[in-house]
Coordinates of C-alpha atoms in Angstrom, one line a residue:
X1 CA 40.0 -20.1 -11.2
X2 CA 37.6 -17.2 -11.8
X3 CA 36.6 -15.2 -8.9
X4 CA 33.4 -13.8 -10.9
X5 CA 30.3 -14.7 -9.7
X6 CA 28.4 -17.6 -11.6
X7 CA 26.5 -16.4 -14.6
X8 CA 22.8 -16.2 -13.4
X9 CA 20.0 -17.5 -16.0
X10 CA 16.3 -17.5 -15.4
X11 CA 14.1 -20.0 -17.4
X12 CA 10.5 -19.3 -17.4
X13 CA 8.4 -22.2 -18.2
X14 CA 9.0 -25.7 -16.3
X15 CA 7.7 -27.9 -19.2
X16 CA 10.2 -30.1 -21.1
X17 CA 11.4 -27.1 -23.3
X18 CA 12.6 -25.4 -20.2
X19 CA 13.9 -28.3 -18.5
X20 CA 16.0 -29.2 -21.4
X21 CA 17.3 -25.6 -22.0
X22 CA 18.3 -25.8 -18.3
X23 CA 19.8 -29.2 -18.5
X24 CA 21.9 -28.2 -21.6
X25 CA 23.0 -24.8 -20.3
X26 CA 24.0 -26.5 -16.9
X27 CA 26.4 -28.7 -19.1
X28 CA 28.2 -25.8 -21.0
X29 CA 31.7 -24.5 -19.9
X30 CA 29.7 -21.6 -18.3
X31 CA 29.9 -21.0 -14.4
X32 CA 26.3 -20.8 -14.4
X33 CA 23.7 -20.7 -11.8
X34 CA 19.8 -21.3 -13.2
X35 CA 16.6 -20.7 -11.6
X36 CA 13.7 -22.4 -13.6
X37 CA 10.3 -20.3 -13.1
X38 CA 6.6 -22.0 -13.5
X39 CA 3.4 -20.5 -13.2
X40 CA 1.5 -23.4 -11.9
X41 CA 2.3 -25.4 -8.5
X42 CA 3.6 -28.5 -10.5
X43 CA 6.4 -28.7 -13.1
X44 CA 6.6 -30.6 -16.3
X45 CA 3.9 -28.7 -18.5
X46 CA 2.1 -30.4 -21.3
X47 CA 3.8 -33.8 -20.2
X48 CA 1.7 -33.4 -17.1
X49 CA -1.1 -31.6 -18.4
X50 CA -1.4 -32.3 -22.1
X51 CA -0.9 -36.3 -22.2
X52 CA -3.8 -38.5 -22.2
X53 CA -3.7 -40.5 -18.8
X54 CA -3.8 -43.8 -20.8
X55 CA -0.7 -43.0 -22.2
X56 CA 1.7 -44.0 -19.7
X57 CA 4.5 -44.5 -22.0
X58 CA 4.6 -41.2 -23.3
X59 CA 4.4 -39.8 -19.8
X60 CA 7.5 -41.7 -18.8
X61 CA 9.3 -38.6 -20.2
X62 CA 8.5 -37.1 -16.9
X63 CA 10.8 -39.8 -15.4
X64 CA 13.8 -38.3 -17.2
X65 CA 12.6 -34.7 -16.6
X66 CA 12.3 -35.7 -12.9
X67 CA 16.1 -36.9 -12.9
X68 CA 17.4 -33.3 -14.2
X69 CA 15.5 -31.4 -11.6
X70 CA 16.3 -33.6 -8.6
X71 CA 20.0 -33.2 -9.1
X72 CA 19.6 -30.1 -7.3
X73 CA 21.9 -27.9 -9.5
X74 CA 18.9 -26.3 -11.2
X75 CA 16.4 -24.6 -8.7
X76 CA 12.6 -24.8 -9.3
X77 CA 10.5 -21.8 -8.3
X78 CA 7.0 -22.6 -9.1
X79 CA 3.8 -20.8 -8.2
X80 CA 5.2 -17.9 -9.7
X81 CA 3.5 -15.9 -12.5
X82 CA 5.5 -14.1 -15.0
X83 CA 3.9 -10.8 -15.6
X84 CA 2.1 -10.7 -12.3
X85 CA 4.5 -11.9 -9.4
X86 CA 7.4 -10.8 -11.3
X87 CA 8.0 -8.7 -14.5
X88 CA 10.8 -8.4 -17.1
X89 CA 12.3 -5.6 -15.3
X90 CA 12.5 -7.5 -11.9
X91 CA 14.3 -10.3 -13.8
X92 CA 16.9 -8.1 -15.3
X93 CA 17.8 -7.0 -11.7
X94 CA 18.4 -10.7 -10.7
X95 CA 19.6 -12.4 -13.8
X96 CA 22.0 -11.9 -16.7
X97 CA 19.8 -13.8 -19.2
X98 CA 16.2 -15.0 -19.3
X99 CA 14.9 -17.9 -21.4
X100 CA 11.1 -18.2 -22.1
X101 CA 9.7 -21.6 -22.6
X102 CA 6.1 -20.9 -22.0
X103 CA 4.7 -22.9 -24.7
X104 CA 1.7 -23.0 -26.7
X105 CA -1.5 -23.8 -24.5
X106 CA -4.5 -22.2 -26.1
X107 CA -6.6 -23.6 -28.9
X108 CA -6.1 -22.3 -32.3
X109 CA -9.0 -20.6 -33.7
X110 CA -11.5 -22.2 -36.3
X111 CA -13.4 -19.5 -38.3
X112 CA -16.5 -21.3 -39.2
X113 CA -20.2 -20.2 -38.4
X114 CA -21.4 -21.6 -35.1
X115 CA -18.1 -22.5 -33.7
X116 CA -19.0 -20.4 -30.6
X117 CA -22.4 -22.2 -29.7
X118 CA -22.9 -23.8 -26.5
X119 CA -21.4 -27.6 -26.8
X120 CA -18.6 -26.5 -29.2
X121 CA -15.2 -26.7 -27.3
X122 CA -11.6 -26.5 -27.9
X123 CA -9.7 -29.6 -27.6
X124 CA -7.1 -27.8 -25.4
X125 CA -9.5 -27.0 -22.7
X126 CA -10.8 -30.7 -22.7
X127 CA -7.2 -32.1 -22.4
X128 CA -6.7 -29.6 -19.5
X129 CA -9.7 -30.9 -17.9
X130 CA -9.2 -34.5 -17.9
X131 CA -5.6 -33.9 -17.2
X132 CA -6.6 -32.1 -13.5
X133 CA -5.0 -28.8 -15.1
X134 CA -5.5 -26.2 -11.8
X135 CA -7.0 -23.4 -14.4
X136 CA -9.9 -25.4 -15.6
X137 CA -13.3 -26.4 -13.7
X138 CA -13.5 -29.5 -12.0
X139 CA -16.7 -30.2 -14.2
X140 CA -17.5 -31.0 -17.8
X141 CA -20.5 -31.2 -19.6
X142 CA -20.5 -34.6 -21.1
X143 CA -24.0 -34.8 -22.4
X144 CA -24.0 -35.7 -26.0
X145 CA -24.5 -39.1 -27.4
X146 CA -23.0 -38.0 -30.8
X147 CA -19.9 -36.0 -30.8
X148 CA -17.6 -34.4 -33.7
X149 CA -14.2 -34.1 -33.2
X150 CA -12.3 -31.9 -36.0
X151 CA -8.5 -32.6 -36.3
X152 CA -6.1 -35.0 -38.1
X153 CA -3.6 -35.3 -35.5
X154 CA -2.8 -37.2 -32.4
X155 CA -4.7 -34.6 -30.1
X156 CA -7.9 -35.3 -32.2
X157 CA -7.3 -39.0 -31.6
X158 CA -6.7 -38.4 -27.7
X159 CA -9.9 -36.5 -27.4
X160 CA -11.8 -39.0 -29.3
X161 CA -10.5 -41.9 -27.6
X162 CA -11.0 -40.4 -24.1
X163 CA -14.9 -39.7 -25.1
X164 CA -15.5 -43.0 -26.7
X165 CA -13.7 -45.2 -23.8
X166 CA -15.5 -46.7 -21.0
X167 CA -14.4 -44.8 -17.8
X168 CA -13.6 -48.2 -16.0
X169 CA -11.0 -48.8 -18.6
X170 CA -9.3 -45.5 -17.3
X171 CA -9.3 -46.8 -13.7
X172 CA -5.7 -48.4 -13.7
X173 CA -4.2 -44.9 -15.1
X174 CA -3.6 -41.7 -13.0
X175 CA -7.0 -40.3 -14.1
X176 CA -8.2 -37.7 -11.6
X177 CA -11.1 -39.0 -9.5
X178 CA -13.8 -36.2 -10.5
X179 CA -12.7 -37.0 -14.3
X180 CA -13.8 -40.6 -13.7
X181 CA -17.1 -39.8 -12.3
X182 CA -18.0 -37.6 -14.9
X183 CA -16.7 -39.6 -17.7
X184 CA -18.6 -42.8 -15.9
X185 CA -21.7 -41.0 -16.4
X186 CA -21.4 -40.0 -20.2
X187 CA -24.2 -41.1 -22.5
X188 CA -21.8 -41.2 -25.7
X189 CA -22.6 -43.8 -28.5
X190 CA -20.6 -42.2 -31.3
X191 CA -17.6 -40.1 -31.8
X192 CA -17.0 -38.8 -35.3
X193 CA -13.6 -37.6 -36.3
X194 CA -13.1 -35.6 -39.5
X195 CA -10.1 -34.9 -41.5
X196 CA -10.2 -32.5 -44.5
X197 CA -7.6 -34.4 -46.6
X198 CA -7.1 -38.2 -47.2
X199 CA -5.8 -40.9 -45.3
X200 CA -2.1 -40.3 -46.4
X201 CA -2.3 -36.6 -45.3
X202 CA -3.4 -37.1 -41.5
X203 CA -0.7 -36.7 -39.1
X204 CA -1.6 -39.6 -36.7
X205 CA 1.2 -41.5 -35.1
X206 CA 1.0 -45.1 -36.2
X207 CA 1.0 -46.4 -32.4
X208 CA -1.6 -44.0 -31.5
X209 CA -3.7 -44.9 -34.3
X210 CA -3.3 -48.8 -33.8
X211 CA -4.1 -48.2 -30.1
X212 CA -7.8 -47.4 -31.1
X213 CA -8.4 -50.9 -32.3
X214 CA -7.5 -52.3 -28.9
X215 CA -10.2 -50.1 -26.9
X216 CA -12.5 -52.5 -25.2
X217 CA -16.2 -52.4 -26.4
X218 CA -15.5 -49.6 -29.1
X219 CA -15.6 -50.3 -32.9
X220 CA -13.4 -48.2 -35.2
X221 CA -15.7 -47.5 -38.0
X222 CA -14.1 -46.2 -41.4
X223 CA -15.9 -45.7 -44.9
X224 CA -14.1 -46.9 -48.1
X225 CA -15.6 -43.9 -50.1
X226 CA -13.4 -41.8 -48.1
X227 CA -10.2 -43.4 -49.3
X228 CA -8.4 -41.6 -52.1
X229 CA -4.9 -41.7 -53.2
X230 CA -3.7 -39.1 -55.4
X231 CA -0.1 -38.5 -56.7
X232 CA 1.0 -36.5 -53.7
X233 CA -0.6 -39.4 -51.5
X234 CA 1.5 -42.0 -53.3
X235 CA 4.9 -39.7 -53.1
X236 CA 3.9 -39.5 -49.1
X237 CA 3.3 -43.2 -48.5
X238 CA 6.5 -44.1 -50.8
X239 CA 8.6 -41.4 -48.9
X240 CA 7.5 -42.1 -45.0
X241 CA 7.5 -45.4 -43.4
X242 CA 5.2 -43.7 -40.9
X243 CA 2.8 -42.7 -43.4
X244 CA 3.2 -46.0 -45.1
X245 CA 2.1 -47.8 -41.5
X246 CA -0.7 -45.3 -41.0
X247 CA -2.2 -45.9 -44.3
X248 CA -2.0 -49.8 -44.1
X249 CA -3.9 -49.7 -40.5
X250 CA -6.6 -47.7 -42.1
X251 CA -6.9 -49.8 -45.2
X252 CA -7.1 -53.2 -43.1
X253 CA -10.0 -51.2 -41.1
X254 CA -11.9 -51.0 -44.5
X255 CA -11.6 -54.6 -44.9
X256 CA -13.6 -55.4 -41.7
X257 CA -16.9 -57.0 -42.2
X258 CA -19.2 -54.4 -40.8
X259 CA -21.2 -57.1 -39.2
X260 CA -18.3 -57.6 -36.6
X261 CA -19.0 -54.3 -35.2
X262 CA -21.1 -55.2 -32.1
X263 CA -19.5 -52.8 -29.6
X264 CA -21.8 -50.5 -27.4
X265 CA -19.7 -47.4 -28.9
X266 CA -18.2 -46.6 -32.1
X267 CA -15.3 -44.2 -33.0
X268 CA -15.8 -43.2 -36.7
X269 CA -12.9 -42.0 -39.0
X270 CA -14.1 -39.7 -41.6
X271 CA -11.6 -38.3 -44.4
X272 CA -12.2 -35.8 -47.2
X273 CA -14.6 -34.0 -45.0
X274 CA -13.8 -30.3 -44.2
X275 CA -15.6 -28.2 -41.5
X276 CA -18.0 -26.0 -42.7
X277 CA -20.5 -24.9 -39.9
X278 CA -21.4 -25.9 -36.4
X279 CA -25.3 -26.0 -36.7
X280 CA -27.3 -24.9 -33.8
X281 CA -30.8 -24.2 -32.3
X282 CA -31.7 -22.1 -29.3
X283 CA -27.8 -21.2 -29.0
X284 CA -26.9 -25.0 -28.4
X285 CA -25.2 -27.4 -30.9
X286 CA -27.5 -29.7 -32.7
X287 CA -25.5 -30.7 -35.8
X288 CA -22.1 -30.5 -37.7
X289 CA -21.9 -29.6 -41.5
X290 CA -19.0 -30.9 -43.6
X291 CA -18.0 -30.0 -47.2
X292 CA -17.0 -33.0 -49.2
X293 CA -13.3 -32.3 -50.6
X294 CA -11.3 -34.1 -53.4
X295 CA -7.5 -34.3 -53.6
X296 CA -5.7 -32.1 -56.2
X297 CA -3.0 -34.5 -57.2
X298 CA -0.3 -32.9 -54.9
X299 CA -1.9 -34.1 -51.4
X300 CA -3.7 -30.8 -51.1
X301 CA -7.7 -30.9 -51.2
X302 CA -10.4 -28.6 -52.7
X303 CA -14.1 -28.3 -51.5
X304 CA -16.4 -29.9 -54.0
X305 CA -19.4 -28.0 -53.1
X306 CA -21.3 -31.1 -51.7
X307 CA -22.2 -30.8 -48.0
X308 CA -23.2 -33.3 -45.5
X309 CA -24.9 -32.5 -42.0
X310 CA -24.2 -35.1 -39.1
X311 CA -26.7 -35.1 -36.1
X312 CA -24.3 -34.4 -33.0
X313 CA -24.7 -32.4 -29.8
X314 CA -21.1 -31.5 -29.3
X315 CA -18.2 -30.5 -31.4
X316 CA -14.5 -30.5 -30.0
X317 CA -11.9 -29.0 -32.6
X318 CA -8.5 -30.1 -32.3
X319 CA -6.7 -27.9 -35.0
X320 CA -3.7 -27.1 -33.3
X321 CA -2.4 -25.1 -30.3
X322 CA -1.5 -21.4 -30.3
X323 CA 1.1 -19.4 -28.3
X324 CA 0.0 -16.5 -25.8
X325 CA 1.9 -13.1 -25.6
X326 CA 3.9 -12.3 -22.6
X327 CA 3.9 -8.7 -21.1
X328 CA 7.0 -6.9 -22.3
X329 CA 8.0 -9.6 -24.8
X330 CA 8.0 -8.8 -28.7
X331 CA 5.2 -11.2 -29.9
X332 CA 4.1 -12.3 -33.5
X333 CA 0.2 -12.6 -33.0
X334 CA 0.0 -14.4 -36.5
X335 CA 2.3 -17.3 -35.6
X336 CA 1.5 -17.2 -32.1
X337 CA 5.3 -17.0 -31.2
X338 CA 7.8 -14.7 -29.4
X339 CA 9.7 -13.2 -32.3
X340 CA 13.1 -14.3 -32.5
X341 CA 15.9 -15.5 -34.7
X342 CA 16.9 -18.8 -33.7
X343 CA 16.1 -18.2 -30.2
X344 CA 17.5 -14.7 -29.9
X345 CA 14.4 -12.5 -29.1
X346 CA 13.9 -9.5 -31.5
X347 CA 12.0 -6.5 -31.4
X348 CA 9.5 -5.1 -34.2
X349 CA 12.6 -3.6 -35.9
X350 CA 14.4 -6.8 -35.9
X351 CA 17.0 -5.8 -33.5
X352 CA 18.1 -8.3 -31.1
X353 CA 16.8 -7.7 -27.3
X354 CA 19.9 -8.2 -25.2
X355 CA 19.7 -11.2 -22.8
X356 CA 16.4 -12.4 -23.7
X357 CA 15.8 -15.7 -25.6
X358 CA 13.1 -18.2 -26.4
X359 CA 12.7 -21.9 -26.8
X360 CA 10.1 -24.6 -27.5
X361 CA 6.7 -24.3 -28.9
X362 CA 6.8 -20.5 -27.9
X363 CA 10.0 -20.2 -30.1
X364 CA 9.0 -22.0 -33.0
X365 CA 5.3 -22.7 -32.9
X366 CA 3.2 -26.0 -31.7
X367 CA 5.0 -28.5 -34.0
X368 CA 7.6 -31.3 -33.4
X369 CA 8.1 -33.6 -30.9
X370 CA 10.4 -34.3 -27.9
X371 CA 13.8 -34.6 -30.2
X372 CA 12.7 -31.2 -31.7
X373 CA 12.5 -29.7 -28.4
X374 CA 15.8 -30.7 -27.4
X375 CA 17.7 -29.5 -30.6
X376 CA 15.7 -26.5 -30.1
X377 CA 17.0 -25.9 -26.7
X378 CA 20.5 -26.6 -27.9
X379 CA 20.3 -23.7 -30.5
X380 CA 19.1 -21.4 -28.1
X381 CA 21.6 -22.3 -25.5
X382 CA 24.1 -22.1 -28.1
X383 CA 23.4 -18.4 -29.1
X384 CA 22.9 -17.5 -25.4
X385 CA 26.6 -18.7 -24.7
X386 CA 27.9 -16.9 -27.8
X387 CA 26.5 -13.8 -26.6
X388 CA 27.6 -13.8 -22.9
X389 CA 31.1 -14.8 -24.2
X390 CA 31.5 -12.8 -27.1
X391 CA 32.6 -16.0 -28.9
X392 CA 30.9 -17.4 -32.1
X393 CA 31.2 -20.7 -33.9
X394 CA 34.9 -21.8 -34.7
X395 CA 36.3 -18.6 -32.9
X396 CA 39.1 -18.8 -30.4
X397 CA 37.9 -19.0 -26.7
X398 CA 36.8 -15.8 -25.3
X399 CA 35.7 -14.5 -21.9
X400 CA 33.7 -17.1 -20.1
X401 CA 33.2 -14.6 -17.3
X402 CA 31.6 -12.0 -19.5
X403 CA 27.7 -11.1 -19.7
X404 CA 27.5 -10.3 -16.0
X405 CA 24.9 -7.7 -16.4
X406 CA 22.1 -8.3 -13.3
X407 CA 22.6 -5.5 -10.4
X408 CA 21.5 -8.2 -7.7
X409 CA 23.2 -11.4 -8.7
X410 CA 23.2 -13.4 -5.5
X411 CA 20.6 -16.5 -5.6
X412 CA 18.7 -15.3 -2.6
X413 CA 18.0 -11.7 -3.9
X414 CA 15.2 -13.2 -6.3
X415 CA 13.7 -15.3 -3.2
X416 CA 13.7 -12.5 -0.9
X417 CA 12.0 -10.2 -3.7
X418 CA 9.4 -12.9 -3.7
X419 CA 8.9 -13.3 -0.1
X420 CA 8.5 -9.8 0.3
X421 CA 5.7 -9.6 -2.2
X422 CA 4.0 -12.4 -0.5
X423 CA 4.5 -14.8 -3.3
X424 CA 4.2 -18.4 -2.2
X425 CA 6.6 -20.0 -4.5
X426 CA 7.4 -23.6 -4.4
X427 CA 10.7 -25.4 -4.7
X428 CA 11.6 -29.0 -5.3
X429 CA 10.8 -30.2 -2.1
X430 CA 7.4 -28.9 -2.4
X431 CA 7.1 -31.1 -5.6
X432 CA 8.4 -34.0 -4.1
X433 CA 5.7 -33.7 -1.2
X434 CA 2.8 -33.6 -4.0
X435 CA 4.4 -36.4 -5.6
X436 CA 4.5 -38.6 -2.7
X437 CA 0.8 -37.8 -2.0
X438 CA -0.2 -38.7 -5.4
X439 CA 1.6 -42.0 -5.4
X440 CA 0.0 -42.6 -1.9
X441 CA -3.5 -42.3 -3.2
X442 CA -2.6 -44.5 -6.2
X443 CA -1.0 -47.2 -3.9
X444 CA -4.4 -47.0 -1.9
X445 CA -6.4 -47.9 -4.9
X446 CA -3.6 -50.3 -6.7
X447 CA -2.4 -47.7 -9.0
X448 CA 0.8 -46.0 -9.5
X449 CA -0.7 -42.5 -8.7
X450 CA -3.9 -40.7 -8.6
X451 CA -3.3 -37.2 -9.9
X452 CA -4.8 -34.4 -8.1
X453 CA -5.1 -30.4 -8.7
X454 CA -2.0 -29.0 -7.0
X455 CA -2.7 -25.8 -4.9
X456 CA 0.1 -23.9 -3.2
X457 CA -1.7 -24.4 0.2
X458 CA -1.4 -28.0 -0.1
X459 CA 2.3 -27.8 0.0
X460 CA 4.5 -27.1 2.9
X461 CA 6.7 -24.4 1.8
X462 CA 9.8 -23.1 3.6
X463 CA 11.2 -19.7 2.7
X464 CA 13.6 -17.0 3.9
X465 CA 12.0 -14.1 5.8
X466 CA 11.4 -10.8 3.9

């Protein structure tokens, strides 16, 4: 049995990508000790702060992630901000390797006139608000009767559904109390979702789309003139069962008698409408201009020169997420990712940065589902293991005790460092206190939980003295 200390690995970012990477690494043949850092006081990343509260099925992913962290072999160090509380040079003292899994949390830009007007918002900010993210204000200006949502993916559907849904129908969920109160006072009557291409090109999942048809007192309205299927569309329908289901749901809605639309709120789905301009007066949104598009035979679209103005008082862009640069880490500001080759971080000249890795959306961009995140983590961990052992694919077993480069490799060294800087780091026991508190609030109201905004001072923290 080796007497060498365990390989020390830091994983920065405790969302699904970071937790999966930690779990996969813990199950390799390496003798490894893993610390999972998180900037926020609570773990789970976008599963906690990026999934609509009325999607508890998706939030069940937290159950699996919770099971991983509750084992006790992966140490959570939350409320620690990389770049502020701890820097790369610090981590390299305490760890032999560092994996960054910080995700993509900003809104991608949409370069059209008027996008910065008062009343024009990024979907990521709105999602963070209704999910109780600590970084955003507790209030949100829901003053518009007509709203435009730009995008053709599930985030656009989430935003549109939350805006259109009556607040009382969110009460059985974990929706924060402040969010419920503001949504309840919303005067919204119509929410318009705009997609630049046709029904066969949208990125809605079949289940999310069908759910729109079951929202109480909200009619889904589609427009037959927006339905066009070129050769590229037919190929997409024939090659993808998911696309086929989405198209069927949308086409079925075109057959609905408009006289049946009697709800007090409406959610309109518009296709072949590209965003052209956010219209404003006195600095505020008063409308939204789209350009009609035409499919080009291969599933792409092109503007026709015909413009339509829509009277709306708010615009939400859901055109994708974008990663943020991290101090001292090579970054591609075009793709919004850490520069890397299959998870190995590389510098501007393409040379590998020893001991530094990436996984998840900050590695590959904000695409893919949980399955992609797991395979992504597996690839990164495989390369890390190869690097520390000196063993490549298909070679004979190498030195499992290799790769120890940290000068202060004892687990207590990093917590003593944080305590000495006055960082109120939160371990798993702190999360369990918050978890119990949210469940108690929910039990008092007949719900599973009520989400609160976690702050370090709410959670009892025990730590060694510096």
